[in-house]
XYZ file of C-alpha atoms in Angstrom:
737
model
C 2.119 -135.721 30.813
C 5.169 -133.484 31.214
C 4.773 -131.727 34.548
C 7.441 -132.659 37.072
C 6.232 -130.814 40.146
C 2.901 -130.081 41.771
C 2.219 -126.924 43.813
C -0.719 -126.691 46.166
C -2.135 -123.329 47.200
C -0.211 -122.175 50.273
C -0.639 -118.398 50.656
C 2.266 -118.171 53.106
C 4.636 -119.060 50.283
C 3.785 -115.878 48.465
C 4.076 -112.205 49.193
C 1.040 -111.417 51.290
C -2.090 -110.263 49.552
C -3.301 -106.741 50.201
C -5.141 -106.702 53.559
C -7.812 -104.347 52.233
C -9.538 -104.080 48.833
C -7.636 -101.919 46.429
C -8.577 -98.346 45.663
C -11.515 -97.843 43.326
C -10.669 -98.215 39.661
C -10.538 -95.104 37.515
C -11.782 -97.213 34.601
C -15.509 -97.531 34.017
C -16.765 -101.044 34.708
C -17.920 -101.441 31.092
C -14.327 -101.004 29.858
C -12.654 -104.329 30.539
C -8.953 -105.058 30.763
C -5.826 -103.696 32.432
C -4.891 -100.074 31.713
C -1.531 -98.508 32.529
C -1.163 -95.201 34.388
C 2.056 -93.521 35.574
C 1.497 -94.741 39.136
C -0.102 -98.142 38.540
C -2.818 -99.952 36.617
C -6.583 -99.935 36.498
C -8.159 -103.373 36.375
C -11.635 -104.443 35.295
C -12.577 -108.090 34.839
C -15.927 -109.841 34.521
C -16.782 -112.792 36.782
C -20.452 -112.325 37.657
C -20.932 -115.429 39.816
C -17.628 -115.246 41.704
C -17.390 -114.475 45.423
C -13.963 -112.903 45.062
C -11.344 -112.056 42.415
C -7.648 -111.385 42.949
C -5.213 -109.631 40.648
C -1.955 -111.562 40.908
C 1.341 -109.890 40.060
C 3.829 -112.615 39.097
C 7.590 -112.398 39.559
C 10.347 -114.969 39.241
C 12.308 -115.771 42.362
C 15.476 -117.814 42.949
C 15.832 -121.010 40.881
C 12.767 -120.108 38.836
C 10.344 -120.082 41.749
C 7.205 -118.009 41.356
C 6.584 -115.087 43.669
C 3.094 -113.706 43.718
C 1.501 -110.537 45.055
C -2.260 -110.816 45.313
C -4.650 -107.900 45.384
C -8.330 -108.353 46.143
C -10.525 -106.493 43.675
C -13.695 -104.584 44.472
C -17.065 -105.783 43.311
C -18.875 -107.117 41.641
C -20.694 -104.231 40.003
C -22.917 -105.623 37.282
C -20.666 -108.670 37.289
C -17.417 -106.674 36.970
C -14.585 -106.622 39.504
C -12.389 -103.512 39.518
C -9.468 -101.943 41.299
C -6.431 -99.704 41.036
C -3.129 -101.461 41.745
C -0.284 -99.043 42.552
C 3.271 -99.687 41.476
C 2.478 -102.079 38.603
C 4.427 -101.232 35.436
C 4.844 -102.295 31.816
C 6.438 -105.728 31.595
C 4.710 -107.069 34.704
C 3.498 -110.655 34.406
C 0.083 -111.175 35.940
C -3.027 -113.300 36.116
C -6.188 -113.709 38.150
C -7.469 -116.089 40.775
C -11.220 -116.452 41.130
C -13.059 -117.674 44.219
C -16.598 -118.974 44.209
C -18.869 -121.954 44.007
C -17.540 -125.288 42.726
C -20.431 -127.045 41.014
C -19.438 -128.428 37.581
C -22.902 -129.875 36.953
C -24.261 -126.342 37.210
C -21.498 -124.999 34.967
C -19.514 -123.351 37.772
C -15.825 -124.218 38.144
C -14.438 -121.417 40.289
C -11.073 -122.613 41.527
C -8.542 -120.179 43.041
C -5.784 -122.743 42.541
C -5.843 -121.900 38.827
C -4.004 -118.807 37.638
C -6.114 -117.376 34.828
C -5.016 -115.394 31.797
C -6.660 -112.022 31.295
C -9.213 -112.440 28.457
C -8.265 -108.862 27.477
C -4.518 -109.313 27.965
C -2.402 -107.760 25.216
C 0.693 -109.807 25.894
C 1.307 -113.486 26.668
C 4.505 -115.127 27.879
C 5.495 -118.525 29.197
C 5.019 -122.133 28.214
C 2.122 -124.505 28.674
C 3.214 -127.542 30.677
C 0.563 -130.204 30.130
C -0.155 -132.098 33.330
C -2.669 -132.468 36.171
C -2.260 -128.922 37.508
C -3.753 -127.239 34.421
C -7.146 -128.877 34.995
C -9.621 -127.434 37.487
C -10.926 -130.936 38.280
C -8.964 -133.926 39.501
C -7.498 -136.169 36.813
C -5.688 -139.488 36.720
C -2.189 -140.166 35.396
C -3.562 -140.159 31.836
C -5.193 -136.760 32.442
C -8.657 -138.307 32.302
C -11.253 -137.134 34.859
C -11.532 -139.219 38.012
C -14.759 -141.259 37.639
C -17.799 -139.850 39.374
C -18.663 -136.247 40.194
C -15.861 -133.850 39.262
C -13.797 -132.962 42.313
C -11.913 -129.691 42.668
C -8.202 -129.883 41.850
C -6.118 -127.958 44.391
C -2.829 -128.130 42.493
C -1.481 -124.659 41.698
C -1.356 -124.066 37.942
C 0.801 -120.914 38.046
C 4.131 -122.631 37.233
C 2.595 -124.545 34.348
C 0.592 -122.038 32.287
C 1.334 -118.903 30.237
C 0.900 -115.567 32.017
C -0.555 -112.288 30.848
C 1.932 -109.433 30.493
C 1.314 -105.695 30.598
C 2.625 -104.215 27.358
C 3.762 -100.855 26.117
C 1.626 -100.489 23.005
C 3.128 -97.199 21.853
C 4.367 -97.169 18.267
C 5.868 -94.367 16.231
C 4.925 -95.585 12.768
C 1.569 -95.392 11.020
C -1.287 -97.762 11.856
C -3.906 -96.438 9.450
C -5.790 -98.829 7.168
C -5.300 -98.718 3.390
C -8.938 -99.150 2.264
C -8.144 -100.710 -1.112
C -11.401 -100.829 -3.135
C -12.965 -104.274 -3.430
C -12.844 -104.188 -7.227
C -9.047 -103.909 -7.123
C -8.518 -106.494 -4.393
C -6.588 -109.723 -4.964
C -6.176 -111.744 -1.754
C -3.223 -114.004 -0.955
C -3.827 -116.409 1.943
C -0.624 -117.257 3.806
C 0.876 -118.493 7.059
C 3.470 -116.238 8.706
C 5.931 -119.108 9.151
C 5.113 -121.184 6.118
C 5.521 -118.345 3.621
C 9.032 -117.291 4.561
C 10.754 -120.258 6.232
C 12.458 -121.116 2.927
C 12.093 -117.853 0.989
C 15.340 -116.793 -0.735
C 16.472 -113.313 0.169
C 15.004 -113.378 3.666
C 17.822 -113.570 6.243
C 17.875 -116.750 8.282
C 17.118 -114.992 11.570
C 13.988 -113.387 10.058
C 12.524 -116.457 8.391
C 9.172 -117.559 9.743
C 8.600 -114.267 11.581
C 6.487 -111.142 11.380
C 9.604 -109.242 10.366
C 10.345 -111.809 7.668
C 6.867 -111.360 6.241
C 7.579 -107.647 5.813
C 11.110 -108.149 4.465
C 11.767 -106.576 1.048
C 12.199 -110.040 -0.494
C 8.721 -111.102 0.621
C 7.155 -107.820 -0.421
C 8.875 -107.972 -3.812
C 7.331 -111.381 -4.470
C 3.837 -110.180 -3.532
C 4.191 -107.075 -5.684
C 5.517 -109.099 -8.609
C 2.404 -111.228 -8.457
C 0.096 -108.232 -8.147
C -1.260 -109.061 -4.682
C -3.139 -106.243 -2.933
C -4.043 -107.972 0.358
C -2.396 -110.725 2.376
C -4.777 -112.773 4.515
C -2.850 -114.285 7.417
C -3.811 -117.478 9.170
C -4.414 -116.694 12.862
C -1.730 -114.637 14.586
C -3.607 -114.202 17.862
C -1.966 -116.121 20.713
C -2.647 -119.845 20.385
C -2.268 -123.121 22.231
C -1.981 -126.644 20.868
C -4.737 -129.113 21.671
C -4.057 -131.666 24.405
C -4.249 -134.607 22.011
C -1.635 -133.014 19.719
C 0.770 -132.342 22.576
C 0.456 -135.978 23.665
C 1.410 -137.053 20.113
C 4.386 -134.728 19.971
C 2.686 -132.481 17.396
C 1.571 -128.848 17.522
C -1.244 -126.714 16.179
C 0.571 -125.102 13.242
C -2.394 -123.315 11.707
C -3.336 -121.596 14.990
C -7.109 -122.086 15.065
C -7.077 -122.588 18.853
C -7.034 -119.159 20.452
C -5.378 -118.480 23.812
C -5.793 -114.701 23.712
C -7.946 -112.520 21.467
C -5.866 -109.368 22.045
C -2.312 -110.752 22.190
C -0.176 -111.604 19.150
C 1.343 -115.085 18.980
C 4.872 -114.653 20.377
C 6.440 -117.640 18.578
C 6.089 -115.850 15.221
C 8.286 -112.969 16.393
C 12.049 -112.845 15.960
C 14.178 -114.378 18.707
C 15.315 -110.891 19.678
C 11.730 -109.664 20.135
C 10.765 -112.784 22.081
C 13.721 -112.266 24.412
C 12.793 -108.620 24.950
C 9.196 -109.531 25.766
C 5.589 -109.050 24.602
C 5.959 -105.287 24.068
C 8.659 -105.972 21.473
C 6.541 -108.704 19.896
C 3.676 -106.250 19.490
C 6.004 -103.634 17.978
C 7.204 -106.210 15.460
C 3.618 -106.954 14.443
C 2.863 -103.254 14.026
C 6.062 -102.825 12.055
C 5.048 -105.667 9.744
C 1.678 -104.068 9.066
C 3.240 -100.649 8.531
C 5.803 -101.925 6.006
C 3.192 -103.889 4.077
C 1.024 -100.775 3.967
C 3.919 -98.766 2.584
C 4.092 -101.344 -0.200
C 0.347 -100.944 -0.887
C -0.577 -104.332 0.584
C -3.465 -104.672 3.009
C -3.319 -107.062 5.969
C -6.359 -109.213 6.717
C -6.387 -111.431 9.813
C -8.053 -114.812 10.063
C -9.707 -114.642 13.498
C -11.271 -117.392 15.598
C -14.040 -116.010 17.813
C -16.158 -119.158 17.590
C -14.291 -121.156 20.270
C -11.271 -121.062 22.574
C -8.334 -123.341 23.371
C -9.947 -124.635 26.580
C -11.637 -127.514 24.753
C -14.632 -129.399 26.106
C -16.019 -129.459 29.626
C -13.101 -131.569 30.810
C -10.432 -129.493 29.081
C -7.800 -127.364 30.833
C -8.710 -124.229 32.780
C -6.650 -121.351 31.427
C -8.903 -118.295 31.299
C -12.586 -118.031 30.372
C -13.688 -121.262 32.062
C -12.325 -120.053 35.390
C -14.191 -116.736 35.213
C -17.484 -118.551 34.655
C -18.421 -121.003 31.907
C -21.944 -119.631 31.651
C -20.517 -116.171 30.991
C -18.829 -117.314 27.760
C -19.701 -120.795 26.503
C -22.747 -122.241 24.800
C -24.246 -124.787 27.209
C -26.757 -127.507 26.538
C -30.354 -126.477 27.310
C -31.290 -127.813 30.730
C -27.768 -129.140 31.347
C -25.324 -126.291 32.024
C -22.616 -128.783 32.941
C -22.246 -129.797 29.282
C -21.288 -127.675 26.291
C -23.362 -127.339 23.122
C -20.572 -127.691 20.562
C -21.278 -126.446 17.019
C -17.612 -125.945 16.106
C -16.243 -129.465 16.528
C -13.571 -128.040 18.829
C -15.074 -128.971 22.195
C -16.643 -125.618 23.008
C -18.466 -122.778 21.276
C -18.578 -119.185 22.430
C -22.193 -118.151 22.942
C -23.057 -115.021 20.957
C -26.309 -114.631 22.842
C -24.191 -113.356 25.720
C -23.376 -109.677 26.059
C -19.815 -110.208 27.281
C -18.956 -112.503 24.370
C -20.136 -109.916 21.859
C -18.364 -107.137 23.763
C -15.083 -109.059 23.934
C -15.182 -109.870 20.218
C -15.973 -106.295 19.185
C -13.364 -104.871 21.555
C -10.792 -107.276 20.136
C -11.610 -106.383 16.535
C -11.447 -102.659 17.255
C -8.116 -103.107 19.022
C -6.518 -104.859 16.046
C -8.034 -102.345 13.637
C -7.250 -99.148 15.536
C -4.071 -100.002 17.420
C -2.395 -102.363 14.940
C -3.819 -101.028 11.667
C -5.403 -104.255 10.423
C -7.423 -103.759 7.229
C -9.884 -106.604 7.543
C -10.846 -109.872 9.160
C -11.809 -113.333 7.981
C -14.126 -114.953 10.538
C -13.531 -118.663 11.071
C -16.774 -120.704 11.322
C -18.740 -117.454 11.146
C -22.154 -119.121 11.422
C -21.406 -119.715 15.114
C -21.115 -115.941 15.574
C -24.672 -115.529 14.310
C -26.375 -118.237 16.322
C -29.111 -117.562 18.812
C -28.785 -120.971 20.356
C -29.628 -123.539 17.704
C -30.769 -121.063 15.051
C -28.719 -118.771 12.806
C -29.792 -115.168 12.221
C -28.252 -113.201 9.368
C -29.015 -109.961 11.231
C -27.696 -111.172 14.563
C -26.855 -108.333 16.995
C -23.134 -109.087 16.601
C -23.312 -108.600 12.826
C -25.429 -105.466 13.174
C -23.004 -104.014 15.720
C -19.953 -104.857 13.625
C -21.289 -103.622 10.279
C -22.464 -100.326 11.768
C -19.464 -99.736 14.035
C -17.635 -96.494 13.062
C -14.295 -98.332 12.946
C -15.164 -101.823 11.733
C -17.728 -101.035 9.058
C -15.002 -99.672 6.760
C -12.790 -102.746 7.145
C -13.018 -105.826 4.947
C -15.234 -108.303 6.810
C -15.056 -111.816 5.341
C -16.875 -114.896 6.583
C -16.245 -118.585 6.478
C -20.001 -119.078 6.069
C -20.512 -122.415 7.802
C -20.037 -124.330 11.040
C -20.777 -127.889 12.175
C -24.085 -127.150 13.878
C -27.696 -127.515 12.746
C -28.210 -126.009 9.265
C -24.624 -124.798 9.368
C -24.171 -123.974 5.659
C -25.013 -120.272 5.085
C -23.046 -119.063 2.063
C -24.638 -115.890 0.699
C -26.724 -115.228 3.821
C -24.624 -112.690 5.689
C -25.432 -108.966 5.756
C -23.827 -106.154 3.769
C -21.023 -105.120 3.643
C -19.668 -108.540 4.621
C -18.207 -110.916 2.011
C -18.280 -114.719 2.079
C -15.844 -117.442 1.159
C -17.729 -118.996 -1.742
C -17.414 -122.753 -1.336
C -19.939 -123.269 -4.124
C -17.460 -121.540 -6.418
C -14.608 -123.770 -5.236
C -16.610 -126.967 -5.725
C -17.951 -125.951 -9.131
C -14.596 -124.986 -10.635
C -12.896 -128.093 -9.294
C -15.681 -130.310 -10.604
C -15.748 -128.769 -14.071
C -12.007 -128.962 -14.678
C -11.084 -132.037 -12.643
C -13.633 -134.550 -11.340
C -15.890 -134.163 -14.395
C -12.856 -134.648 -16.615
C -12.011 -137.802 -14.680
C -15.575 -139.011 -15.225
C -15.310 -138.448 -18.987
C -11.963 -140.245 -19.041
C -13.806 -143.220 -17.509
C -16.518 -143.024 -20.159
C -19.104 -141.475 -17.835
C -21.479 -138.614 -18.561
C -20.238 -135.294 -17.109
C -22.319 -132.479 -15.684
C -23.369 -129.582 -17.905
C -21.922 -126.070 -17.566
C -24.824 -124.165 -15.987
C -23.194 -124.074 -12.557
C -19.861 -122.872 -13.951
C -21.585 -120.095 -15.896
C -23.211 -118.878 -12.673
C -19.888 -118.853 -10.833
C -18.048 -117.077 -13.674
C -20.679 -114.349 -13.461
C -20.303 -113.594 -9.745
C -22.761 -116.087 -8.180
C -25.863 -113.937 -8.435
C -27.906 -116.825 -7.024
C -26.118 -116.317 -3.722
C -25.225 -112.620 -3.567
C -27.800 -110.632 -5.576
C -30.548 -110.875 -2.981
C -31.339 -108.478 -0.163
C -33.163 -105.270 0.651
C -30.799 -103.261 -1.544
C -31.241 -103.854 -5.301
C -28.425 -106.037 -6.514
C -27.766 -107.402 -3.050
C -24.188 -107.269 -1.828
C -22.698 -107.192 -5.330
C -20.202 -109.418 -7.089
C -17.283 -108.703 -4.769
C -19.120 -110.204 -1.798
C -18.160 -113.509 -3.392
C -14.649 -114.458 -2.292
C -13.765 -116.817 -5.124
C -11.197 -119.497 -4.408
C -10.157 -122.884 -5.733
C -7.900 -123.766 -2.824
C -7.326 -122.549 0.739
C -5.145 -123.601 3.648
C -7.728 -126.300 4.361
C -7.612 -128.903 1.575
C -5.390 -129.851 -1.336
C -2.979 -127.351 -2.805
C -3.460 -126.490 -6.472
C -0.620 -128.833 -7.402
C -2.073 -131.669 -5.352
C -5.536 -131.210 -6.874
C -4.151 -132.409 -10.201
C -1.871 -135.071 -8.698
C -3.919 -136.986 -6.122
C -7.371 -138.551 -6.086
C -7.181 -139.345 -2.388
C -5.913 -137.632 0.761
C -2.646 -138.836 2.287
C -2.711 -137.517 5.853
C -0.743 -140.270 7.572
C 1.738 -137.771 9.064
C -1.096 -136.347 11.199
C -1.172 -139.619 13.200
C -4.941 -139.990 12.925
C -4.904 -143.069 10.657
C -5.806 -140.869 7.672
C -9.295 -140.276 9.096
C -8.947 -136.498 9.312
C -9.471 -134.092 6.411
C -12.218 -134.078 3.825
C -12.869 -136.848 1.317
C -14.727 -134.442 -0.985
C -11.660 -133.227 -2.882
C -13.060 -133.138 -6.449
C -9.511 -133.689 -7.661
C -8.049 -135.701 -10.547
C -4.672 -137.392 -10.641
C -4.830 -137.698 -14.453
C -4.451 -141.461 -14.286
C -1.787 -142.124 -11.679
C -1.608 -141.251 -7.984
C 1.320 -139.038 -7.045
C 4.206 -137.457 -8.968
C 4.587 -138.694 -12.546
C 6.804 -136.925 -15.078
C 4.783 -138.359 -17.965
C 1.644 -136.589 -16.692
C 3.258 -133.269 -15.804
C 2.243 -131.392 -18.977
C -1.413 -132.421 -18.693
C -1.481 -131.561 -15.017
C 0.053 -128.147 -15.655
C -2.621 -127.354 -18.222
C -5.321 -128.269 -15.693
C -3.670 -125.932 -13.195
C -3.693 -123.133 -15.755
C -7.382 -123.768 -16.440
C -8.160 -123.550 -12.721
C -6.174 -120.386 -12.028
C -7.437 -118.623 -15.159
C -11.040 -119.408 -14.277
C -10.429 -117.937 -10.834
C -8.835 -114.722 -12.071
C -11.265 -114.128 -14.943
C -14.418 -114.636 -12.840
C -16.516 -111.817 -11.418
C -15.903 -111.485 -7.704
C -12.899 -111.212 -5.399
C -10.154 -113.764 -6.116
C -8.176 -115.439 -3.342
C -4.975 -117.375 -4.046
C -3.320 -119.697 -1.534
C 0.371 -119.067 -0.874
C 2.523 -121.328 -3.013
C -0.175 -122.106 -5.563
C 1.488 -119.619 -7.888
C 4.380 -122.093 -8.125
C 2.334 -125.291 -7.959
C 3.583 -126.299 -4.505
C 2.765 -129.713 -3.076
C 1.914 -131.083 0.352
C 2.283 -134.607 -1.040
C -1.429 -135.257 -0.796
C -1.955 -134.077 2.789
C -5.177 -132.072 2.705
C -5.225 -131.204 6.410
C -1.673 -130.313 7.564
C -2.900 -128.246 10.510
C -0.378 -129.955 12.791
C 2.612 -129.993 10.426
C 5.009 -127.184 11.301
C 7.700 -128.484 8.970
C 8.700 -128.690 5.319
C 5.432 -130.433 4.473
C 3.590 -127.140 5.072
C 6.305 -124.582 4.388
C 6.443 -123.256 0.837
C 9.409 -124.725 -1.049
C 10.832 -121.921 -3.177
C 13.353 -124.081 -5.072
C 11.716 -123.700 -8.459
C 11.891 -125.934 -11.483
C 11.519 -124.244 -14.897
C 7.854 -125.221 -15.174
C 7.176 -123.565 -11.801
C 8.780 -120.347 -12.981
C 6.548 -120.497 -16.061
C 3.448 -121.019 -13.936
C 4.372 -118.156 -11.633
C 4.693 -115.907 -14.658
C 1.274 -117.095 -15.869
C -0.370 -116.182 -12.562
C 1.303 -112.771 -12.509
C 0.293 -112.122 -16.116
C -3.375 -112.992 -15.497
C -3.502 -110.794 -12.395
C -2.030 -107.938 -14.423
C -4.703 -108.372 -17.095
C -7.345 -108.260 -14.390
C -5.846 -105.110 -12.889
C -5.546 -103.316 -16.233
C -9.070 -104.042 -17.499
C -12.295 -103.250 -15.685
C -14.108 -105.712 -17.947
C -12.858 -108.450 -15.593
C -14.021 -106.571 -12.483
C -17.725 -105.704 -12.866
C -19.218 -104.294 -9.676
C -22.751 -105.346 -10.534
C -24.313 -108.531 -11.791
C -24.811 -109.142 -15.492
C -28.244 -108.572 -16.989
C -27.655 -109.879 -20.515
C -28.852 -106.526 -21.877
C -27.116 -103.314 -23.071
C -26.288 -100.707 -20.437
C -25.662 -96.963 -20.491
C -26.112 -96.577 -24.240
C -23.699 -99.382 -25.094
C -25.205 -101.382 -27.986
C -23.485 -104.573 -26.813
C -25.108 -106.509 -23.932
C -23.020 -106.578 -20.755
C -22.626 -110.320 -21.307
C -23.548 -112.629 -24.164
C -23.387 -116.421 -23.876
C -22.507 -118.080 -27.156
C -22.411 -121.597 -28.522
C -19.484 -122.902 -30.545
C -21.032 -121.534 -33.741
C -20.796 -117.953 -32.474
C -24.557 -117.592 -32.056
C -26.359 -117.088 -28.766
C -26.627 -120.265 -26.743
C -30.178 -121.682 -26.908
C -31.662 -122.065 -23.439
C -32.280 -125.781 -23.877
C -28.658 -126.456 -24.745
C -27.383 -125.458 -21.303
C -28.866 -128.690 -20.006
C -26.703 -130.822 -22.299
C -23.140 -131.953 -21.535
C -22.203 -130.505 -24.933
C -22.682 -127.062 -23.350
C -19.305 -127.627 -21.703
C -17.869 -125.920 -24.794
C -19.109 -122.314 -24.916
C -18.110 -118.664 -25.288
C -18.587 -115.728 -22.924
C -18.464 -112.245 -24.493
C -18.155 -109.513 -21.857
C -18.664 -105.889 -22.857
C -16.192 -103.279 -21.713
C -18.970 -100.711 -21.918
C -17.343 -98.929 -24.824
C -14.564 -97.550 -22.623
C -12.569 -100.718 -21.959
C -11.800 -103.671 -24.200
C -14.416 -106.369 -24.731
C -13.330 -109.792 -23.484
C -14.140 -113.086 -25.198
C -13.522 -116.167 -23.045
C -13.682 -119.428 -24.980
C -13.922 -122.608 -22.919
C -13.694 -126.165 -24.166
C -14.498 -128.354 -21.195
C -14.840 -131.500 -23.293
C -12.167 -134.170 -23.597
C -11.749 -133.768 -27.329
C -10.962 -130.814 -29.639
C -13.808 -128.614 -30.864
C -14.119 -125.939 -33.584
C -15.356 -122.487 -32.539
C -16.629 -119.598 -34.660
C -15.963 -116.062 -33.487
C -19.057 -113.925 -32.777
C -19.861 -110.638 -34.490
C -19.543 -108.536 -31.324
C -18.885 -104.963 -32.432
C -17.540 -106.159 -35.747
C -13.988 -105.569 -34.568
C -11.138 -108.142 -34.644
C -10.274 -110.246 -31.603
C -6.649 -110.415 -30.398
C -5.442 -113.450 -28.475
C -4.441 -112.419 -24.945
C -3.923 -115.817 -23.324
C -4.126 -119.543 -24.054
C -4.097 -122.255 -21.364
C -2.274 -124.651 -23.706
C 0.777 -122.359 -23.598
C 3.101 -122.907 -20.636
C 4.305 -119.287 -20.369
C 2.787 -116.047 -21.708
C 4.957 -115.093 -24.663
C 3.498 -112.078 -26.437
C 0.536 -113.575 -28.291
C 0.134 -112.220 -31.844
C -2.926 -114.047 -33.149
C -5.781 -111.899 -34.515
C -9.169 -113.268 -35.530
C -12.006 -111.585 -37.405
C -15.672 -112.091 -36.573
C -16.950 -115.205 -38.319
C -13.522 -116.866 -38.544
C -12.898 -120.208 -36.844
C -10.342 -121.880 -34.617
C -9.918 -125.390 -33.283
C -9.693 -125.476 -29.511
C -7.703 -128.201 -27.823
C -9.562 -130.402 -25.367
C -9.808 -129.090 -21.797
C -8.572 -125.581 -22.521
C -9.342 -121.857 -22.286
C -8.534 -118.987 -24.604
C -8.957 -115.302 -23.881
C -9.337 -112.716 -26.651
C -9.601 -108.958 -26.278
C -11.261 -106.589 -28.731
C -10.881 -102.816 -28.783
C -14.245 -101.028 -28.917
C -13.128 -98.683 -31.693
């Protein structure tokens, strides 16, 4: 508890509220938010069960005291309160106070002592001071509810919570989306702070900021790699959870939204923060504009499944105060309790019109006004729930995928939540794409946990699952009313993400090491499918073997059909020292360390080289699923699966662990090169015979046993043989003529 003063509601202490309701709003009641005019602002806010709503203009008085002008709004009309407030200008801090029934058991917590953020506010300023005043109910010294029925808390929250700020959203650069085709997209998932806090070439005052992300040094690195889209962890305004604040930690990742329209101010430069939210917004728009000039799309990770207000006894900051039943999923027959399918204390209820409207309005704002190219939806199953059940054609998805603005953006799901039947990979509608966790698990298992099993003398799995993932996961994405389903690029292929081990830690640790999170190592997944190669933690003697495993993983990712996603820092084998859930670690544990050893420079060159191969050859980027038959007059089947002897793999052999050594011949259709991928997933060398193909020679393009691409000059004729090292990949290319 950090609050040092308590303020009860005493209207005489403030500038008097308007004696009469304000003039009618010039904004239609269906258009929510605060809109600036030359002579004032239009206001429209939803609070359907309230008896009164006040717009509160906030100013700072002597010694930091808060001065407040309150204006009673008109309404409600269809649940919306409106008004025109004269004399309010850009830069004005504001909030709302809502009057009405106090009945927590019925899900109503109207409490005018709580200053509420505008759910549509485009700017946020001020600190959160955790203490009794931020709760709408009475709490004890430990911030726990007073036993018994919840009693209304009359302490004024205004000095202790962030305020909404009216922003000038004008910008003189371009905010148009890039629309990079899916088949040319390579995604790079990154955190604004973590990517640049230690990046050489970025000036100190720009590190960890929006401006630093768009600095030429950052852009040069992304371009060198061949990245076409950067997917940013949440940049919408956030708040740390109460339990983290009490531990002296913070929510670094940002999956705890305070405002769906406002950018997070702490990621802006100190100069922009000092100037205010309008400058913060300009910095965000400038970042997007500069990345666009470099040909790099910006995708935002967005969290519309829950808010930062936590469970029923969490703080009252915004939505709760306007009416819990207007936003949150409540337990059937018990509106005083939340039905939580997110694991975060509350879940926004997408059966409710205002929740869908707010989410769509927010998405359109970021797309149209900021120029965002796409969105990754955290716990997206929650957005498609009609209560307990998930519907792939939920009204929210239908509205979003047919919206004139949003339908052309990249729409990516995290296709699960923690509720009933929460795993839904492959079940979202076109043109959405899904994070493919089946891909992640399969590739990790094949190259790591299965290898560990063989090292222990155990029988590994066969390669059927890997073959499916290499081919674009047709079992998940080929279905639907349109032939071919959503296509290969609906599969967002990844081996790592922000959540879980880094690539370097996957080959270094068998177990999570999350002690720094202060949760007794209970947090984070235990299903890592990793392999420490015989010793837990750094070990110079194991470095070469671990590097080869990393090359196998990254090559599999970049040579698979689908859309690849790389996690920031994996291109240099970064470590988090075994922490697979550093969501609360805003420090060097999470920030990318750019001090490279020679082997890291080699690995970075390997990643860049493989991305370049993918970009230069359409054979690695098929838009449709393989049929195993010739297409468009090409005598060679689009894909041929071959055993080690160069002949087609017998169907029965896929069920044997020996199938872990196989060949994949992909046709370039006669216009591009053919690609032969040879995989030895066994723990001992194996001899392979080259297939006939078109009868043309095969040129070595890449070998996972080589630390750095060095101009391969090996040429093999059909029918010739090679010995493949254990646990390795080779890629050969063959010209069609």
